[in-house]
Amino acid sequence: MRGGVRAVLQDLLRGHAPRSYSSSAAEAPAVRPPRDRILTLQSMNPQVRAVEYAVRGPIVVKAGEIERELQQGIKKPFSEVIKANIGDAHAMGQQPITFLRQVVALCTYPDLLDSPRFPEDAKVRARRILESCGGQSLGSYSASQGVTCIREDVARYIERRDGGVPADPDNIFLTTGASDGIASILKILVSGEGNSRTGVMIPIPQYPLYSAAISELNAVQVNYYLDEDHCWALDVNELKRALNQAKQYSNPKVLCIINPGNPTGQVQSRRCIEEVIHFAWKEGLFLLADEVYQDNVYSQDCQFHSFKKVLYEMGPEYSSNVELASFHSTSKGYMGECGYRGGYMEVLNLHPDIKAQLVKMLSVRLCPPVSGQAAMDVVVNPPQPNEDSYPQFIQEKEAVLSTLAHKAKLTEELFNQVPGIKCNPLQGAMYAFPRVFIPPCAVEKAEELQMAPDMFYCMRLLEETGICVVPGSGFGQRDGTFHFRMTILPPVEKLRHLLQSVKDFHIRFLEEFS
Amino acid sequence: MRGGVRAVLQDLLRGHAPRSYSSSAAEAPAVRPPRDRILTLQSMNPQVRAVEYAVRGPIVVKAGEIERELQQGIKKPFSEVIKANIGDAHAMGQQPITFLRQVVALCTYPDLLDSPRFPEDAKVRARRILESCGGQSLGSYSASQGVTCIREDVARYIERRDGGVPADPDNIFLTTGASDGIASILKILVSGEGNSRTGVMIPIPQYPLYSAAISELNAVQVNYYLDEDHCWALDVNELKRALNQAKQYSNPKVLCIINPGNPTGQVQSRRCIEEVIHFAWKEGLFLLADEVYQDNVYSQDCQFHSFKKVLYEMGPEYSSNVELASFHSTSKGYMGECGYRGGYMEVLNLHPDIKAQLVKMLSVRLCPPVSGQAAMDVVVNPPQPNEDSYPQFIQEKEAVLSTLAHKAKLTEELFNQVPGIKCNPLQGAMYAFPRVFIPPCAVEKAEELQMAPDMFYCMRLLEETGICVVPGSGFGQRDGTFHFRMTILPPVEKLRHLLQSVKDFHIRFLEEFS
């Protein structure tokens, strides 16, 4: 090793005794078989070991292997792997919203502020953000809670969205994607040991960030089931059942809602939200409202209602008492800027001591990525009708959303044409979560292989068609039912091909195992 | 509330029963005094409550208040607050490295790839990064471990840095700043209850990310003291003492090293590193090497040696057995890009099962910010002598580093001219951690106010001069000694003024309390 020799020589030239460890290391024989590791599956944090995260789990690892095999020229019955496992819009070819990238590029390289390539409204946004950054640079740490002017913009966005319900920038925390906000508030919420451990109520099916965070924090996961027969609606009676049961072995104090639903795609009605809020108020539950798909509503009959707005409209008993944290993100909507890891959390009725504790806890990680904060600013403060960039912005936005609406409809229709597949309407978000019939012979075969039946199904789908979807068992489902989650993000023609391939596969699968 | 009324009207128009909660909410009287909160200091996660993070603690909150008062025109004996509490280079006026920002701007807004404003070498870098991103967009999620080509560049950087010692991209994990990497590996390392809880050995003084992470994870903090009388050197006998003591009440299995030191600024000798590695090998400790200041070495007599390189040069018994994670960041060095939250972790001898567990755990947060990953790429892959951008790059880099070296010397010299202040040489990093004599009367006064004496001192300094530094108690120090941490990042003239102000204040303080 030349570098090693050089280093030893340098040490000699500097008058240091070279490789001085050799004297003190007399106990070390020249070479021994590798020792047992300190960090092993047995010695590691058991709460981390227990975490499962199917969205990037074994099926995605397998998809990567198959991709590499294809690159090596190994023949398969398909020419590419289609990763429909994750809501990653740009990876599926969706183009960034031009205005967002213009603002972030200007913030990144302010020399461009004199370039005629960039519209004036983007420059105004960029200058304003930079003025709120230390040294006018995206390279400075922001306050732990986020850049002040961006928090102000978020608050104004919420006020517009919620028809004038007031929002306080001091209640806004910018985050590293919504996941970071959710994990942070859960971290501060959990406590207790044994039967007094914090119970966290989550929908089943759920987005597995929740189960993973609960496991890491050694809290108790309390499942409430969404009603598949009624478009995955949330039924308050089911909340009651789950809560009463959980009280026997935990201290349930958090209720998580995902609306629009992930992986289920339902959009909650106003009445349902009111009932949930009343339930949380009555039972003393802290509400987490995961609203990252608030811009992704496709059904004509549905409308997004924020928990915050409904809370206010239910009157002061609720709006001054119910503790709520709600979440949004740059990753979804029509922007799809997952890689920027931008997001915000709005808290309501948080005790001032707790707000201080939250700031302290977040300050240990210093701040969310400032370029992600800048991206979040454009999400909440897009071009207005009187601005030059408006026509292009609105055209790009509507193109994304109308295509998604079309694909939502297409997916529902084509799935429901397949015998043994049943798919609820995709009212919002960006996933289908169809129920698939898996014949008893296939269930037995899967059990032989020590696999969940839907994992077996999805693995076969991947191997035969190159389509990568996530088994329902990764999200949770009623015993004996099987599903998978698939994004609707591939371009229309590819999605059509994908749906046809699933159909053909499913029919073959039924034949093989019937 | 107009919006509320409008919403109710909309509901009526849509045929929904408006405000339907009111029927089921019969139990809710119109208005009651606010209820007890669910989430309080008493009910919150006690491990989070126990966290302290002085770098953004009470003194920084106070500095913010004073800044607001100055803005409101309230007269003070100074005209601005100088925040020397945190290593935030750009906030102190340091300019970004042009090439880094050019590459990130090109990645952000690829339309610029045809712009003559940008040099060809920056475009080559940007194209290569984009080709490794899903959909060629920074807006796609990357693999949880980071963008492949950036991990390759990190591996090559490490090989160059370490004189040819091999580095495997598969052992590189891109992170959200170094803090995220450190917290992640600690999270996977801790386990046990009571006396078998994981002990984590950290230097005192330490950077408080460590104590905060240990507290959050309910691990045991095991202090080993650096030797202030010998330039804050690490003494292996002190490691032994600390370890033996800790074995009585914990299961010590991690040894954290910060080199160059934060807050202490020492650069460890090769001999010292060898001794530490041998100690870790012998005692079966997992090594964490925080090397984020690897480019910040100022003393002529000092040189940065990475733990990885020394480990390899000690021979296969060490290089194939000692488990090591080392960390680097975009935030420090000469780039100072804190806001991008870029960083990497290199792991060595990690059990394959654990590597899989680590990937699983990281995948829950999806990926580090991709723009921060792009910034990290430029840190490890800067312009080369044959490239157009090299002259400007090297001039900018050397300007930053030579100015820092000058300020390190200046700070040491001026502090040591003050009676009652003693400052070790600032061999590296970007902080001074001078020892200050606090007279017994001032200690008594502080105790009366229920403040740590150095907190009392720093608060007085802030109130009288506008200078914000962090009390030594926030980093840990030997009982009865007092220090503060101050960055050397302010521009030279401001730093000179700052040091003079501290001197004048200190003399006044001694007079007042003698």
mmCIF file of C-alpha atoms in Angstrom, chain B residues 275-393:
data_model
loop_
_atom_site.group_PDB
_atom_site.id
_atom_site.type_symbol
_atom_site.label_atom_id
_atom_site.label_comp_id
_atom_site.label_asym_id
_atom_site.label_seq_id
_atom_site.Cartn_x
_atom_site.Cartn_y
_atom_site.Cartn_z
ATOM 1 C CA GLU B 275 -3.470 4.155 20.900
ATOM 2 C CA VAL B 276 -7.184 4.849 20.735
ATOM 3 C CA ILE B 277 -7.682 2.265 18.015
ATOM 4 C CA HIS B 278 -5.709 -0.296 19.945
ATOM 5 C CA PHE B 279 -7.793 0.457 23.019
ATOM 6 C CA ALA B 280 -11.046 0.056 21.074
ATOM 7 C CA TRP B 281 -9.774 -3.204 19.567
ATOM 8 C CA LYS B 282 -8.714 -4.571 22.942
ATOM 9 C CA GLU B 283 -11.849 -3.532 24.788
ATOM 10 C CA GLY B 284 -14.315 -4.425 22.049
ATOM 11 C CA LEU B 285 -15.642 -0.917 21.480
ATOM 12 C CA PHE B 286 -17.393 0.344 18.361
ATOM 13 C CA LEU B 287 -15.566 3.486 17.192
ATOM 14 C CA LEU B 288 -17.324 6.637 16.009
ATOM 15 C CA ALA B 289 -14.911 9.129 14.437
ATOM 16 C CA ASP B 290 -16.430 12.568 13.978
ATOM 17 C CA GLU B 291 -14.079 14.058 11.400
ATOM 18 C CA VAL B 292 -16.165 16.918 10.060
ATOM 19 C CA TYR B 293 -13.303 19.393 10.590
ATOM 20 C CA GLN B 294 -10.809 17.324 8.561
ATOM 21 C CA ASP B 295 -10.106 20.273 6.262
ATOM 22 C CA ASN B 296 -9.768 22.710 9.164
ATOM 23 C CA VAL B 297 -6.211 22.244 10.430
ATOM 24 C CA TYR B 298 -4.196 25.408 11.034
ATOM 25 C CA SER B 299 -1.141 24.622 13.175
ATOM 26 C CA GLN B 300 2.017 23.943 11.193
ATOM 27 C CA ASP B 301 2.874 21.075 13.563
ATOM 28 C CA CYS B 302 -0.414 19.274 13.097
ATOM 29 C CA GLN B 303 -1.771 17.087 10.373
ATOM 30 C CA PHE B 304 -5.150 15.417 10.024
ATOM 31 C CA HIS B 305 -4.992 11.610 10.112
ATOM 32 C CA SER B 306 -8.227 9.780 9.494
ATOM 33 C CA PHE B 307 -9.064 6.918 11.835
ATOM 34 C CA LYS B 308 -9.709 4.756 8.777
ATOM 35 C CA LYS B 309 -6.223 5.282 7.372
ATOM 36 C CA VAL B 310 -4.443 4.699 10.671
ATOM 37 C CA LEU B 311 -6.562 1.601 11.230
ATOM 38 C CA TYR B 312 -5.448 0.149 7.889
ATOM 39 C CA GLU B 313 -1.832 1.008 8.466
ATOM 40 C CA MET B 314 -1.900 -0.795 11.802
ATOM 41 C CA GLY B 315 -2.364 -4.047 9.920
ATOM 42 C CA PRO B 316 -5.073 -6.596 9.152
ATOM 43 C CA GLU B 317 -5.771 -7.561 12.750
ATOM 44 C CA TYR B 318 -7.160 -4.058 13.185
ATOM 45 C CA SER B 319 -8.406 -3.284 9.689
ATOM 46 C CA SER B 320 -10.481 -6.438 9.503
ATOM 47 C CA ASN B 321 -11.825 -6.329 13.034
ATOM 48 C CA VAL B 322 -12.366 -2.843 14.413
ATOM 49 C CA GLU B 323 -15.896 -1.610 13.736
ATOM 50 C CA LEU B 324 -15.760 2.034 12.750
ATOM 51 C CA ALA B 325 -18.130 4.688 11.501
ATOM 52 C CA SER B 326 -16.641 8.013 10.420
ATOM 53 C CA PHE B 327 -18.454 11.188 9.457
ATOM 54 C CA HIS B 328 -17.988 14.163 7.187
ATOM 55 C CA SER B 329 -20.202 17.078 6.214
ATOM 56 C CA THR B 330 -20.758 19.899 3.728
ATOM 57 C CA SER B 331 -21.167 22.299 6.654
ATOM 58 C CA LYS B 332 -17.599 22.866 7.747
ATOM 59 C CA GLY B 333 -14.223 22.808 5.918
ATOM 60 C CA TYR B 334 -13.908 25.707 3.471
ATOM 61 C CA MET B 335 -17.372 25.215 1.965
ATOM 62 C CA GLY B 336 -19.403 26.044 5.058
ATOM 63 C CA GLU B 337 -22.625 24.865 3.414
ATOM 64 C CA CYS B 338 -24.556 24.206 6.624
ATOM 65 C CA GLY B 339 -27.994 24.889 5.163
ATOM 66 C CA TYR B 340 -27.734 22.105 2.592
ATOM 67 C CA ARG B 341 -27.617 19.446 5.312
ATOM 68 C CA GLY B 342 -25.216 17.284 3.318
ATOM 69 C CA GLY B 343 -22.935 14.679 4.820
ATOM 70 C CA TYR B 344 -21.724 11.139 4.642
ATOM 71 C CA MET B 345 -20.896 8.254 6.947
ATOM 72 C CA GLU B 346 -18.377 5.543 6.063
ATOM 73 C CA VAL B 347 -18.754 2.260 7.917
ATOM 74 C CA LEU B 348 -16.061 -0.368 8.273
ATOM 75 C CA ASN B 349 -16.407 -3.977 9.355
ATOM 76 C CA LEU B 350 -20.121 -3.610 9.817
ATOM 77 C CA HIS B 351 -21.812 -7.006 9.944
ATOM 78 C CA PRO B 352 -23.776 -7.522 6.693
ATOM 79 C CA ASP B 353 -26.973 -8.093 8.687
ATOM 80 C CA ILE B 354 -26.459 -4.744 10.360
ATOM 81 C CA LYS B 355 -25.823 -2.995 7.082
ATOM 82 C CA ALA B 356 -29.191 -4.315 5.919
ATOM 83 C CA GLN B 357 -30.793 -3.139 9.186
ATOM 84 C CA LEU B 358 -29.242 0.289 8.739
ATOM 85 C CA VAL B 359 -30.572 0.587 5.193
ATOM 86 C CA LYS B 360 -34.001 -0.497 6.411
ATOM 87 C CA MET B 361 -33.967 2.043 9.234
ATOM 88 C CA LEU B 362 -32.848 4.872 6.929
ATOM 89 C CA SER B 363 -35.423 3.932 4.296
ATOM 90 C CA VAL B 364 -38.233 4.955 6.657
ATOM 91 C CA ARG B 365 -37.085 8.561 6.140
ATOM 92 C CA LEU B 366 -36.760 7.769 2.410
ATOM 93 C CA CYS B 367 -33.537 9.640 1.604
ATOM 94 C CA PRO B 368 -31.293 12.549 2.550
ATOM 95 C CA PRO B 369 -32.032 15.816 0.692
ATOM 96 C CA VAL B 370 -30.795 15.280 -2.845
ATOM 97 C CA SER B 371 -29.560 18.858 -3.270
ATOM 98 C CA GLY B 372 -27.435 18.319 -0.150
ATOM 99 C CA GLN B 373 -26.126 15.137 -1.712
ATOM 100 C CA ALA B 374 -25.189 17.131 -4.832
ATOM 101 C CA ALA B 375 -23.365 19.674 -2.624
ATOM 102 C CA MET B 376 -21.533 16.804 -0.931
ATOM 103 C CA ASP B 377 -20.451 15.581 -4.342
ATOM 104 C CA VAL B 378 -18.646 18.853 -5.024
ATOM 105 C CA VAL B 379 -16.990 18.747 -1.595
ATOM 106 C CA VAL B 380 -15.461 15.363 -2.426
ATOM 107 C CA ASN B 381 -14.970 16.008 -6.131
ATOM 108 C CA PRO B 382 -13.824 19.625 -6.504
ATOM 109 C CA PRO B 383 -12.228 21.057 -9.675
ATOM 110 C CA GLN B 384 -8.959 19.407 -10.658
ATOM 111 C CA PRO B 385 -5.805 21.210 -11.856
ATOM 112 C CA ASN B 386 -6.587 20.435 -15.497
ATOM 113 C CA GLU B 387 -10.093 21.941 -15.302
ATOM 114 C CA ASP B 388 -11.165 25.486 -16.139
ATOM 115 C CA SER B 389 -12.669 26.219 -12.757
ATOM 116 C CA TYR B 390 -9.558 25.169 -10.855
ATOM 117 C CA PRO B 391 -7.801 28.558 -10.520
ATOM 118 C CA GLN B 392 -10.877 30.295 -9.105
ATOM 119 C CA PHE B 393 -11.717 27.329 -6.892
#
